[in-house]
Structures are given as C-alpha cells and as structure tokens.
mmCIF file of C-alpha atoms in Angstrom:
data_model
loop_
_atom_site.group_PDB
_atom_site.id
_atom_site.type_symbol
_atom_site.label_atom_id
_atom_site.label_comp_id
_atom_site.label_asym_id
_atom_site.label_seq_id
_atom_site.Cartn_x
_atom_site.Cartn_y
_atom_site.Cartn_z
ATOM 1 C CA MET M 44 -11.653 -17.513 -16.306
ATOM 2 C CA HIS M 45 -7.952 -17.177 -17.141
ATOM 3 C CA ILE M 46 -6.246 -14.094 -15.657
ATOM 4 C CA ALA M 47 -2.683 -12.869 -16.233
ATOM 5 C CA LEU M 48 -1.521 -10.973 -13.145
ATOM 6 C CA ILE M 49 1.348 -8.603 -13.942
ATOM 7 C CA VAL M 50 3.230 -7.277 -10.909
ATOM 8 C CA ASP M 51 6.284 -5.034 -10.956
ATOM 9 C CA GLU M 52 9.213 -4.906 -8.552
ATOM 10 C CA GLU M 53 7.892 -2.029 -6.451
ATOM 11 C CA ARG M 54 4.580 -3.770 -5.800
ATOM 12 C CA LEU M 55 6.248 -7.066 -4.925
ATOM 13 C CA GLU M 56 8.617 -5.264 -2.595
ATOM 14 C CA SER M 57 5.877 -3.431 -0.696
ATOM 15 C CA GLU M 58 2.884 -5.761 -1.064
ATOM 16 C CA GLU M 59 4.249 -9.299 -1.072
ATOM 17 C CA SER M 60 1.678 -10.601 1.409
ATOM 18 C CA LEU M 61 -1.204 -8.984 -0.503
ATOM 19 C CA TYR M 62 0.086 -10.488 -3.749
ATOM 20 C CA ARG M 63 0.222 -13.942 -2.170
ATOM 21 C CA GLY M 64 -3.276 -13.529 -0.787
ATOM 22 C CA ILE M 65 -4.695 -12.471 -4.150
ATOM 23 C CA CYS M 66 -3.056 -15.413 -5.922
ATOM 24 C CA ALA M 67 -4.255 -17.946 -3.351
ATOM 25 C CA GLY M 68 -7.761 -16.464 -3.319
ATOM 26 C CA LEU M 69 -8.186 -16.421 -7.086
ATOM 27 C CA ILE M 70 -6.976 -20.003 -7.419
ATOM 28 C CA ALA M 71 -9.291 -21.112 -4.615
ATOM 29 C CA ASN M 72 -12.151 -19.521 -6.561
ATOM 30 C CA GLY M 73 -11.324 -21.561 -9.644
ATOM 31 C CA VAL M 74 -9.431 -18.935 -11.624
ATOM 32 C CA GLN M 75 -6.659 -20.089 -13.946
ATOM 33 C CA LEU M 76 -3.727 -17.829 -13.112
ATOM 34 C CA THR M 77 -0.624 -16.766 -14.990
ATOM 35 C CA VAL M 78 1.726 -14.316 -13.269
ATOM 36 C CA VAL M 79 4.206 -12.044 -15.034
ATOM 37 C CA VAL M 80 6.847 -10.843 -12.573
ATOM 38 C CA PRO M 81 10.309 -9.233 -12.615
ATOM 39 C CA GLU M 82 13.358 -11.391 -13.112
ATOM 40 C CA PRO M 83 14.848 -12.808 -11.036
ATOM 41 C CA ALA M 84 11.809 -13.435 -8.836
ATOM 42 C CA GLY M 85 13.887 -15.121 -6.109
ATOM 43 C CA GLU M 86 12.518 -15.999 -2.698
ATOM 44 C CA VAL M 87 9.647 -13.515 -2.925
ATOM 45 C CA LEU M 88 7.670 -15.992 -5.037
ATOM 46 C CA ALA M 89 9.100 -19.225 -3.631
ATOM 47 C CA GLN M 90 5.812 -20.179 -1.969
ATOM 48 C CA GLU M 91 3.531 -19.710 -4.958
ATOM 49 C CA PRO M 92 0.930 -22.447 -5.496
ATOM 50 C CA ASP M 93 1.966 -25.056 -8.059
ATOM 51 C CA GLU M 94 -1.070 -24.220 -10.195
ATOM 52 C CA ILE M 95 0.416 -20.863 -11.202
ATOM 53 C CA GLU M 96 2.209 -20.420 -14.505
ATOM 54 C CA ARG M 97 5.025 -17.938 -13.889
ATOM 55 C CA ILE M 98 6.762 -15.826 -16.519
ATOM 56 C CA GLU M 99 9.766 -13.729 -15.458
ATOM 57 C CA ILE M 100 10.715 -10.674 -17.524
ATOM 58 C CA ARG M 101 12.641 -7.423 -17.384
ATOM 59 C CA MET M 102 10.150 -4.801 -16.251
ATOM 60 C CA LYS M 103 12.277 -1.772 -17.144
ATOM 61 C CA VAL M 104 13.343 -1.710 -20.793
ATOM 62 C CA PRO M 105 13.967 1.110 -23.306
ATOM 63 C CA LEU M 106 10.919 2.368 -25.143
ATOM 64 C CA TRP M 107 12.044 0.834 -28.422
ATOM 65 C CA MET M 108 12.209 -2.652 -26.833
ATOM 66 C CA ARG M 109 8.709 -2.678 -25.363
ATOM 67 C CA ARG M 110 6.936 -4.095 -28.411
ATOM 68 C CA THR M 111 9.555 -6.845 -28.766
ATOM 69 C CA ARG M 112 9.177 -7.708 -25.105
ATOM 70 C CA ALA M 113 5.394 -7.947 -25.480
ATOM 71 C CA HIS M 114 5.751 -10.409 -28.367
ATOM 72 C CA GLN M 115 8.244 -12.449 -26.328
ATOM 73 C CA VAL M 116 5.844 -12.640 -23.387
ATOM 74 C CA ALA M 117 3.005 -13.628 -25.715
ATOM 75 C CA GLY M 118 5.140 -16.479 -27.020
ATOM 76 C CA MET M 119 5.834 -17.693 -23.462
ATOM 77 C CA LEU M 120 2.157 -18.215 -22.581
ATOM 78 C CA GLU M 121 2.174 -21.993 -22.426
ATOM 79 C CA SER M 122 -1.266 -22.289 -20.811
ATOM 80 C CA GLY M 123 -3.017 -20.269 -23.496
ATOM 81 C CA VAL M 124 -3.985 -16.658 -24.024
ATOM 82 C CA PRO M 125 -5.594 -15.186 -20.883
ATOM 83 C CA ASP M 126 -9.045 -13.656 -20.926
ATOM 84 C CA LEU M 127 -7.808 -10.522 -19.141
ATOM 85 C CA LEU M 128 -4.599 -8.869 -17.920
ATOM 86 C CA HIS M 129 -4.451 -7.204 -14.490
ATOM 87 C CA ALA M 130 -1.481 -4.893 -13.896
ATOM 88 C CA MET M 131 -0.242 -3.957 -10.412
ATOM 89 C CA GLY M 132 2.435 -1.247 -10.455
ATOM 90 C CA GLU M 133 3.226 1.518 -12.912
ATOM 91 C CA ASP M 134 5.949 -0.500 -14.645
ATOM 92 C CA ALA M 135 3.421 -3.330 -14.837
ATOM 93 C CA TRP M 136 0.910 -0.940 -16.451
ATOM 94 C CA LYS M 137 3.296 -0.503 -19.375
ATOM 95 C CA VAL M 138 3.791 -4.246 -19.741
ATOM 96 C CA GLY M 139 0.060 -4.838 -19.517
ATOM 97 C CA LEU M 140 -0.808 -2.218 -22.132
ATOM 98 C CA ASP M 141 1.847 -3.524 -24.551
ATOM 99 C CA LEU M 142 0.750 -7.129 -24.102
ATOM 100 C CA ALA M 143 -2.930 -6.183 -24.428
ATOM 101 C CA ARG M 144 -2.231 -4.672 -27.845
ATOM 102 C CA VAL M 145 -0.416 -7.799 -29.029
ATOM 103 C CA LEU M 146 -3.024 -10.234 -27.687
ATOM 104 C CA ASP M 147 -6.063 -7.969 -28.250
ATOM 105 C CA ARG M 148 -7.171 -8.569 -24.680
ATOM 106 C CA PRO M 149 -8.540 -6.123 -22.084
ATOM 107 C CA VAL M 150 -6.290 -4.898 -19.302
ATOM 108 C CA THR M 151 -7.254 -3.596 -15.870
ATOM 109 C CA LEU M 152 -4.982 -1.206 -13.967
ATOM 110 C CA ASP M 153 -4.575 -1.318 -10.194
ATOM 111 C CA LEU M 154 -3.956 1.957 -8.312
ATOM 112 C CA TRP M 155 -2.802 2.470 -4.735
ATOM 113 C CA ALA M 156 -2.192 6.233 -4.442
ATOM 114 C CA ALA M 157 -4.154 9.397 -5.143
ATOM 115 C CA GLU M 158 -1.281 10.958 -7.091
ATOM 116 C CA GLN M 159 -1.462 8.157 -9.671
ATOM 117 C CA VAL M 160 -4.821 9.414 -10.900
ATOM 118 C CA ALA M 161 -2.981 12.116 -12.864
ATOM 119 C CA ARG M 162 -0.730 9.471 -14.457
ATOM 120 C CA VAL M 163 -3.208 6.806 -15.552
ATOM 121 C CA PRO M 164 -3.188 6.138 -19.293
ATOM 122 C CA HIS M 165 -6.044 7.854 -21.087
ATOM 123 C CA SER M 166 -7.212 8.754 -24.594
ATOM 124 C CA ARG M 167 -5.435 6.768 -27.334
ATOM 125 C CA SER M 168 -2.996 5.084 -24.944
ATOM 126 C CA SER M 169 -5.873 3.564 -22.982
ATOM 127 C CA LYS M 170 -7.630 1.801 -25.858
ATOM 128 C CA HIS M 171 -7.376 -1.608 -24.178
ATOM 129 C CA VAL M 172 -7.976 -0.422 -20.601
ATOM 130 C CA ALA M 173 -11.253 -1.999 -19.530
ATOM 131 C CA ALA M 174 -11.219 -1.018 -15.845
ATOM 132 C CA TYR M 175 -9.340 0.989 -13.250
ATOM 133 C CA VAL M 176 -9.286 -0.532 -9.754
ATOM 134 C CA ALA M 177 -9.123 1.949 -6.847
ATOM 135 C CA PRO M 178 -8.468 0.974 -3.195
ATOM 136 C CA THR M 179 -10.586 3.717 -1.571
ATOM 137 C CA GLU M 180 -13.774 5.512 -2.547
ATOM 138 C CA PRO M 181 -12.119 8.993 -2.544
ATOM 139 C CA ILE M 182 -9.467 7.770 -4.990
ATOM 140 C CA ALA M 183 -12.190 6.124 -7.070
ATOM 141 C CA GLU M 184 -14.052 9.446 -7.172
ATOM 142 C CA LEU M 185 -10.918 11.251 -8.349
ATOM 143 C CA LEU M 186 -10.595 8.670 -11.105
ATOM 144 C CA ARG M 187 -14.202 9.158 -12.201
ATOM 145 C CA GLN M 188 -13.394 12.809 -12.851
ATOM 146 C CA ARG M 189 -10.557 11.868 -15.210
ATOM 147 C CA VAL M 190 -11.742 8.715 -17.020
ATOM 148 C CA ASP M 191 -15.068 7.145 -17.962
ATOM 149 C CA ALA M 192 -16.821 6.613 -14.619
ATOM 150 C CA GLU M 193 -18.185 3.251 -15.785
ATOM 151 C CA LEU M 194 -14.621 1.924 -15.958
ATOM 152 C CA VAL M 195 -13.826 2.648 -12.294
ATOM 153 C CA SER M 196 -14.137 -0.152 -9.736
ATOM 154 C CA HIS M 197 -13.750 0.479 -6.017
ATOM 155 C CA VAL M 198 -12.157 -2.610 -4.454
ATOM 156 C CA PRO M 199 -10.940 -2.032 -0.864
ATOM 157 C CA ILE M 200 -7.635 -3.680 -0.021
ATOM 158 C CA GLY M 201 -8.126 -6.786 2.091
ATOM 159 C CA VAL M 202 -6.024 -8.255 4.890
ATOM 160 C CA VAL M 203 -6.171 -11.180 7.285
ATOM 161 C CA ALA M 204 -6.433 -10.294 10.968
ATOM 162 C CA THR M 205 -3.985 -11.935 13.352
ATOM 163 C CA SER M 206 -5.425 -14.308 15.937
ATOM 164 C CA SER M 207 -3.562 -12.631 18.803
ATOM 165 C CA VAL M 208 -3.995 -9.065 20.049
ATOM 166 C CA PRO M 209 -0.902 -7.104 21.184
ATOM 167 C CA SER M 210 -0.472 -6.108 24.828
ATOM 168 C CA VAL M 211 -0.577 -2.390 24.145
ATOM 169 C CA LEU M 212 1.125 -0.181 26.765
ATOM 170 C CA GLN M 213 1.089 -2.949 29.372
ATOM 171 C CA ARG M 214 4.460 -1.790 30.747
ATOM 172 C CA HIS M 215 4.306 1.839 29.684
ATOM 173 C CA ASP M 216 6.153 3.002 32.815
ATOM 174 C CA GLU M 217 9.178 0.974 31.693
ATOM 175 C CA SER M 218 9.038 0.850 27.919
ATOM 176 C CA ILE M 219 6.957 2.348 25.093
ATOM 177 C CA GLY M 220 7.458 1.172 21.514
ATOM 178 C CA LEU M 221 6.445 3.355 18.581
ATOM 179 C CA ALA M 222 6.455 2.455 14.892
ATOM 180 C CA ILE M 223 6.773 5.384 12.454
ATOM 181 C CA VAL M 224 5.868 4.421 8.895
ATOM 182 C CA GLY M 225 5.972 6.576 5.776
ATOM 183 C CA THR M 226 7.429 7.196 2.340
ATOM 184 C CA GLY M 227 9.904 9.895 3.373
ATOM 185 C CA ARG M 228 8.492 12.280 0.753
ATOM 186 C CA ASP M 229 6.799 14.915 2.932
ATOM 187 C CA ILE M 230 9.517 16.639 4.944
ATOM 188 C CA VAL M 231 7.051 19.161 6.403
ATOM 189 C CA ALA M 232 5.009 16.326 7.878
ATOM 190 C CA TYR M 233 8.077 14.646 9.361
ATOM 191 C CA ARG M 234 9.364 17.911 10.816
ATOM 192 C CA ALA M 235 6.094 18.528 12.645
ATOM 193 C CA MET M 236 5.765 14.960 13.876
ATOM 194 C CA LEU M 237 9.374 14.550 15.030
ATOM 195 C CA THR M 238 9.367 17.935 16.754
ATOM 196 C CA GLY M 239 6.254 16.910 18.658
ATOM 197 C CA LEU M 240 7.787 13.526 19.456
ATOM 198 C CA SER M 241 10.961 15.159 20.797
ATOM 199 C CA ARG M 242 8.910 17.095 23.349
ATOM 200 C CA VAL M 243 7.139 13.964 24.529
ATOM 201 C CA THR M 244 10.382 11.968 24.876
ATOM 202 C CA ARG M 245 11.615 14.533 27.411
ATOM 203 C CA GLU M 246 8.613 13.612 29.556
ATOM 204 C CA LEU M 247 8.671 9.892 28.678
ATOM 205 C CA PRO M 248 12.319 8.914 28.168
ATOM 206 C CA GLN M 249 11.330 5.232 27.944
ATOM 207 C CA ILE M 250 10.033 5.796 24.394
ATOM 208 C CA GLN M 251 11.814 3.838 21.660
ATOM 209 C CA ALA M 252 10.732 4.350 18.050
ATOM 210 C CA CYS M 253 11.253 2.191 14.980
ATOM 211 C CA LEU M 254 11.440 4.601 12.035
ATOM 212 C CA GLU M 255 10.961 3.556 8.413
ATOM 213 C CA LEU M 256 13.649 5.670 6.740
ATOM 214 C CA ARG M 257 13.550 5.846 2.956
ATOM 215 C CA GLY M 258 12.539 8.152 0.141
ATOM 216 C CA PRO M 259 13.962 11.408 -1.214
ATOM 217 C CA TYR M 260 14.191 13.105 2.200
ATOM 218 C CA GLU M 261 15.656 10.250 4.243
ATOM 219 C CA HIS M 262 18.913 12.123 4.938
ATOM 220 C CA GLU M 263 17.056 15.300 5.902
ATOM 221 C CA ILE M 264 14.812 13.282 8.240
ATOM 222 C CA TRP M 265 17.860 11.688 9.858
ATOM 223 C CA ARG M 266 19.553 15.068 10.336
ATOM 224 C CA LEU M 267 16.329 16.444 11.765
ATOM 225 C CA ALA M 268 16.153 13.600 14.281
ATOM 226 C CA ARG M 269 19.748 14.303 15.258
ATOM 227 C CA ARG M 270 19.100 18.026 15.754
ATOM 228 C CA LEU M 271 16.103 17.166 17.929
ATOM 229 C CA ASP M 272 18.270 14.827 20.034
ATOM 230 C CA LEU M 273 16.128 11.833 19.080
ATOM 231 C CA LEU M 274 18.821 9.425 17.924
ATOM 232 C CA GLY M 275 18.919 7.786 21.332
ATOM 233 C CA HIS M 276 15.231 6.983 20.944
ATOM 234 C CA ILE M 277 15.194 5.833 17.310
ATOM 235 C CA SER M 278 16.263 2.801 15.327
ATOM 236 C CA THR M 279 15.697 2.689 11.570
ATOM 237 C CA ILE M 280 14.502 0.190 8.985
ATOM 238 C CA VAL M 281 14.472 0.630 5.213
ATOM 239 C CA ASN M 282 11.249 -1.174 4.318
ATOM 240 C CA ALA M 283 8.582 -1.579 6.981
ATOM 241 C CA ALA M 284 6.763 -4.154 4.841
ATOM 242 C CA ARG M 285 9.612 -6.565 5.616
ATOM 243 C CA HIS M 286 9.175 -6.144 9.371
ATOM 244 C CA ARG M 287 5.480 -6.659 10.011
ATOM 245 C CA PRO M 288 5.902 -8.758 13.203
ATOM 246 C CA LEU M 289 8.211 -6.084 14.629
ATOM 247 C CA LEU M 290 5.654 -3.343 13.996
ATOM 248 C CA ARG M 291 2.821 -5.356 15.495
ATOM 249 C CA GLY M 292 4.906 -5.719 18.638
ATOM 250 C CA CYS M 293 4.939 -1.953 19.204
ATOM 251 C CA ASP M 294 2.465 0.017 21.300
ATOM 252 C CA LEU M 295 1.470 2.620 18.705
ATOM 253 C CA LEU M 296 1.767 3.176 14.963
ATOM 254 C CA ILE M 297 2.476 6.728 13.744
ATOM 255 C CA TRP M 298 1.512 7.578 10.145
ATOM 256 C CA PRO M 299 2.886 11.133 9.605
ATOM 257 C CA GLU M 300 2.183 11.828 5.908
ATOM 258 C CA ARG M 301 -1.031 12.637 4.075
ATOM 259 C CA LEU M 302 -0.106 11.700 0.535
ATOM 260 C CA GLY M 303 -3.069 9.445 -0.228
ATOM 261 C CA VAL M 304 -0.884 6.322 -0.334
ATOM 262 C CA VAL M 305 -2.701 3.099 0.566
ATOM 263 C CA ARG M 306 -0.604 0.303 2.076
ATOM 264 C CA SER M 307 -1.883 -3.039 3.286
ATOM 265 C CA LEU M 308 0.658 -2.670 6.093
ATOM 266 C CA LEU M 309 -1.486 0.027 7.710
ATOM 267 C CA LEU M 310 -4.585 -2.166 7.536
ATOM 268 C CA GLU M 311 -2.692 -5.180 8.901
ATOM 269 C CA VAL M 312 -1.545 -3.151 11.889
ATOM 270 C CA MET M 313 -5.082 -1.926 12.471
ATOM 271 C CA ALA M 314 -6.390 -5.487 12.118
ATOM 272 C CA SER M 315 -3.964 -6.622 14.820
ATOM 273 C CA GLY M 316 -5.477 -4.192 17.336
ATOM 274 C CA LEU M 317 -2.586 -1.730 17.458
ATOM 275 C CA PRO M 318 -3.741 1.893 17.926
ATOM 276 C CA VAL M 319 -2.858 4.361 15.170
ATOM 277 C CA LEU M 320 -1.994 8.059 15.306
ATOM 278 C CA ALA M 321 -2.090 9.497 11.787
ATOM 279 C CA ALA M 322 -2.123 12.678 9.781
ATOM 280 C CA LYS M 323 -5.634 13.344 8.503
ATOM 281 C CA ASP M 324 -5.805 12.218 4.876
ATOM 282 C CA PRO M 325 -9.051 12.662 2.921
ATOM 283 C CA ASN M 326 -8.049 9.913 0.477
ATOM 284 C CA LEU M 327 -7.621 7.233 3.148
ATOM 285 C CA ASP M 328 -11.178 6.442 4.145
ATOM 286 C CA MET M 329 -10.082 3.733 6.563
ATOM 287 C CA LEU M 330 -8.734 6.455 8.889
ATOM 288 C CA ILE M 331 -11.750 7.605 10.913
ATOM 289 C CA HIS M 332 -11.078 9.864 13.874
ATOM 290 C CA GLN M 333 -11.678 8.200 17.236
ATOM 291 C CA GLN M 334 -12.974 5.043 15.553
ATOM 292 C CA THR M 335 -10.009 3.559 13.695
ATOM 293 C CA ALA M 336 -7.327 6.126 14.575
ATOM 294 C CA HIS M 337 -6.616 9.412 16.262
ATOM 295 C CA LEU M 338 -6.020 12.018 13.573
ATOM 296 C CA VAL M 339 -3.868 15.139 13.470
ATOM 297 C CA ASP M 340 -5.572 17.749 11.295
ATOM 298 C CA GLU M 341 -2.529 19.810 10.325
ATOM 299 C CA PRO M 342 1.266 19.271 10.308
ATOM 300 C CA ASP M 343 1.623 21.067 13.625
ATOM 301 C CA SER M 344 4.169 19.975 16.238
ATOM 302 C CA ASP M 345 2.001 21.090 19.164
ATOM 303 C CA GLU M 346 -0.896 18.989 17.885
ATOM 304 C CA TRP M 347 1.339 15.950 17.408
ATOM 305 C CA ALA M 348 2.685 16.311 20.938
ATOM 306 C CA ARG M 349 -0.811 16.694 22.377
ATOM 307 C CA ARG M 350 -2.170 13.630 20.587
ATOM 308 C CA LEU M 351 0.844 11.561 21.577
ATOM 309 C CA ARG M 352 0.485 12.499 25.226
ATOM 310 C CA GLN M 353 -3.212 11.697 25.065
ATOM 311 C CA LEU M 354 -2.747 8.182 23.682
ATOM 312 C CA LEU M 355 0.340 7.255 25.687
ATOM 313 C CA GLY M 356 -1.116 8.656 28.892
ATOM 314 C CA GLU M 357 -4.381 6.716 28.636
ATOM 315 C CA PRO M 358 -3.500 3.050 27.972
ATOM 316 C CA GLU M 359 -7.071 1.798 28.313
ATOM 317 C CA ALA M 360 -8.348 4.354 25.802
ATOM 318 C CA ALA M 361 -5.513 3.397 23.420
ATOM 319 C CA ARG M 362 -6.497 -0.267 23.685
ATOM 320 C CA ARG M 363 -10.134 0.545 22.996
ATOM 321 C CA LEU M 364 -9.092 2.506 19.916
ATOM 322 C CA GLY M 365 -7.061 -0.464 18.697
ATOM 323 C CA ALA M 366 -9.958 -2.840 19.307
ATOM 324 C CA SER M 367 -12.347 -0.545 17.437
ATOM 325 C CA ALA M 368 -9.984 -0.382 14.447
ATOM 326 C CA ARG M 369 -9.601 -4.159 14.497
ATOM 327 C CA ALA M 370 -13.387 -4.594 14.364
ATOM 328 C CA TRP M 371 -13.720 -2.042 11.544
ATOM 329 C CA VAL M 372 -11.087 -3.734 9.372
ATOM 330 C CA ALA M 373 -12.631 -7.159 10.047
ATOM 331 C CA THR M 374 -15.882 -5.839 8.570
ATOM 332 C CA ASN M 375 -14.632 -3.606 5.749
ATOM 333 C CA ASN M 376 -11.234 -4.920 4.638
ATOM 334 C CA ARG M 377 -11.342 -8.694 4.524
ATOM 335 C CA LEU M 378 -8.995 -10.392 2.080
ATOM 336 C CA VAL M 379 -11.793 -12.660 0.856
ATOM 337 C CA ASP M 380 -13.844 -9.579 -0.063
ATOM 338 C CA HIS M 381 -10.875 -8.049 -1.870
ATOM 339 C CA VAL M 382 -10.438 -11.175 -3.985
ATOM 340 C CA SER M 383 -14.161 -11.430 -4.744
ATOM 341 C CA GLY M 384 -14.234 -7.712 -5.642
ATOM 342 C CA LEU M 385 -11.391 -8.164 -8.106
ATOM 343 C CA GLN M 386 -12.996 -11.269 -9.562
ATOM 344 C CA ARG M 387 -16.307 -9.465 -9.922
ATOM 345 C CA ALA M 388 -14.589 -6.595 -11.786
ATOM 346 C CA PHE M 389 -12.790 -9.096 -14.031
ATOM 347 C CA GLY M 390 -16.046 -10.930 -14.743
ATOM 348 C CA GLN M 391 -17.848 -7.739 -15.741
ATOM 349 C CA VAL M 392 -15.090 -6.925 -18.220
ATOM 350 C CA ILE M 393 -14.935 -10.407 -19.722
ATOM 351 C CA SER M 394 -18.691 -10.881 -19.952
ATOM 352 C CA GLY M 395 -19.374 -7.552 -21.588
ATOM 353 C CA GLY M 396 -17.717 -4.438 -20.263
ATOM 354 C CA ALA M 397 -17.659 -1.039 -21.909
ATOM 355 C CA HIS M 398 -15.349 -2.222 -24.684
ATOM 356 C CA ALA M 399 -15.671 -5.308 -26.873
ATOM 357 C CA PHE M 400 -12.670 -7.481 -27.717
ATOM 358 C CA ALA M 401 -12.431 -10.236 -30.294
#
C-alpha cells in the first residue's frame, strides 16, 4: 500500500505530534509513504523517518494555478503513483482533490471540527472523494447527513500517554496552575469563564493561569481580562500545541469553548492525568461529565465559578477525575488504534470502496 499524506500548514502547526505518530505508525505497518507538505517545511519535519519521500509545495496558490501545481506534484513523485491520497487540512483538501483528478486516484479527507461538515466538497467537486474521516462519532453522524453515509469513517484521534502522572494540587495552598486552551473565537464563552475565574482568584490569590491567546477575539479577551483585574494572574502563549510540557505541569486544564473542535492536545492532557474543566460540547464525545471531565452546561459565570471552586477545593477528587480520564483515553484513544483505523479505511477504499478507479 502506497499512501500520499498531504498536510497543510495549519495542521502541521497544531498537530505536529499527531502527524509524526501517524507517519511512524504507517511505516511500521509496512505502508509506503509519500508526504506533501508546505514549503519550507523547516524543523517541523526534521525528524521524519528516512523511508518517507517528501515533496514540499506552496499550499496557497491562486485558483488558476491549482491545475499547474497538481501536474508539478505529479511529476515529482519519484517513488511512483500512490494508491490513495489522504488530505489533512482544508488547504490540503484542495491539493488532494486537484492531484486526484490528475492521477485518477481516490482521495480521503480528514476532518477535525464540526463546522467543517458544511464545507466538505460534495456533488461534482467530490468525484474522487472515496472517504471522509471524522474524529468523533457525533461529527461522523453530522457527515452522514450531508454525504453518502457509506463514505464516512469514524477514526478517533489517538495519543500516547505519558509515563509520569502530574502532582495535581499538591501545594494548592501556595500555588495553583491553570491552563486555559481555546481558539479565541467564542467571546461569550470566554466572558463567562473569565468572569467566573475572577471571582475565584479573589478567594484563591495563588492562582496563576497560562492562557492560549489567539483567534479573532484575542484583543477583546485581553481587554476583558484587564477589566476583570486578572492580568496579575495570567500569562499568555500564542499556540498551546507548542507548549505541551508546560500545560501538563499545571493543576487543571480549562476548555471554555464549545465549537466542536477536536485537538489531540486535549486528549494528551487527559492521558497525562490532568483534570479537565470544560464547556459541554455535544460534538466532543471524549468529554464525559464526572468521568473524563467536569462540564459546564451553559456559558454562565456563576456555574464556572462553582465548578472551579469544587475542583480546586477538593484535590483528591480532582486527582481521581484526572486518573479516570487517563484510563478512558488509554482505552479509547490509543495512537496505535488511530493508525490502524486509518489504514483500515485506506484498505477498504483501495480494495473496492464505493467508487472504482482505474
């Protein structure tokens, strides 16, 4: 089996460790792998296995250049034409669809957010799409309502659990570390969460929060934190995916938005044993109240404050929650299962999926 894995800049930026794991897993399973990635790839791909053929291209080009780019990529395939193309990222979808037309090969599209269901190629533009890969069952079900249900594969994202478990709230009388992770796109959610947090910091001034600050409302979120007198309790980072060890060293992860966005970062934190306080999101089936996380039903500041007090005031209960989440991820979100799920979906397409290719 020869697979071409096409990954755009956004996916490499946010899911570098998942990308590495998929590559290593597929190669270990005997898959011949070609990767098509943005130029310049730089240090992100410096540790790729030697067996990988890498092609670097411009992912964002004008519409009139897309066909030319596809022919150029086809001419760069030194190890032969792949059996299937797998595209991770919406810019990668475009590359994959263009290349599929030139090579007459099937392409599979990887999704990671509920909102993408409305943007997946369909009808004439999806002629070569042989499968859609969804990270959660609710997102897969949304897809089945939009495209042929037989083309939808549910493949949960997989992670590797750390060998060590964090010392959650061991010195909570002296210091409490919070990690706040999100896209910065739901200002209502941030307003409710930060308002609740501001009330709790008055009671627990030892709280220090690491806030992922990005997205269209990053300036509004910063001004909100300033109005709530939280700046003395907050430090910011631009991309939490680049600071995984820092997040795992906190006492609690806060996930304020409910946008149906799946990130391996959340699962990695859960797999490390860190407790999670999150907004209830029907599209994230890994968030189960009182089993893998404590959930806030509505963007309500009183509810956020109450849940925060509950977790921070009961260290043993917080540790049990983290341990329960760690066990759940170890059963349901293993990287080896993710790789085998992808490979199984690829095999079904190549051996005789819904569409036939020469």
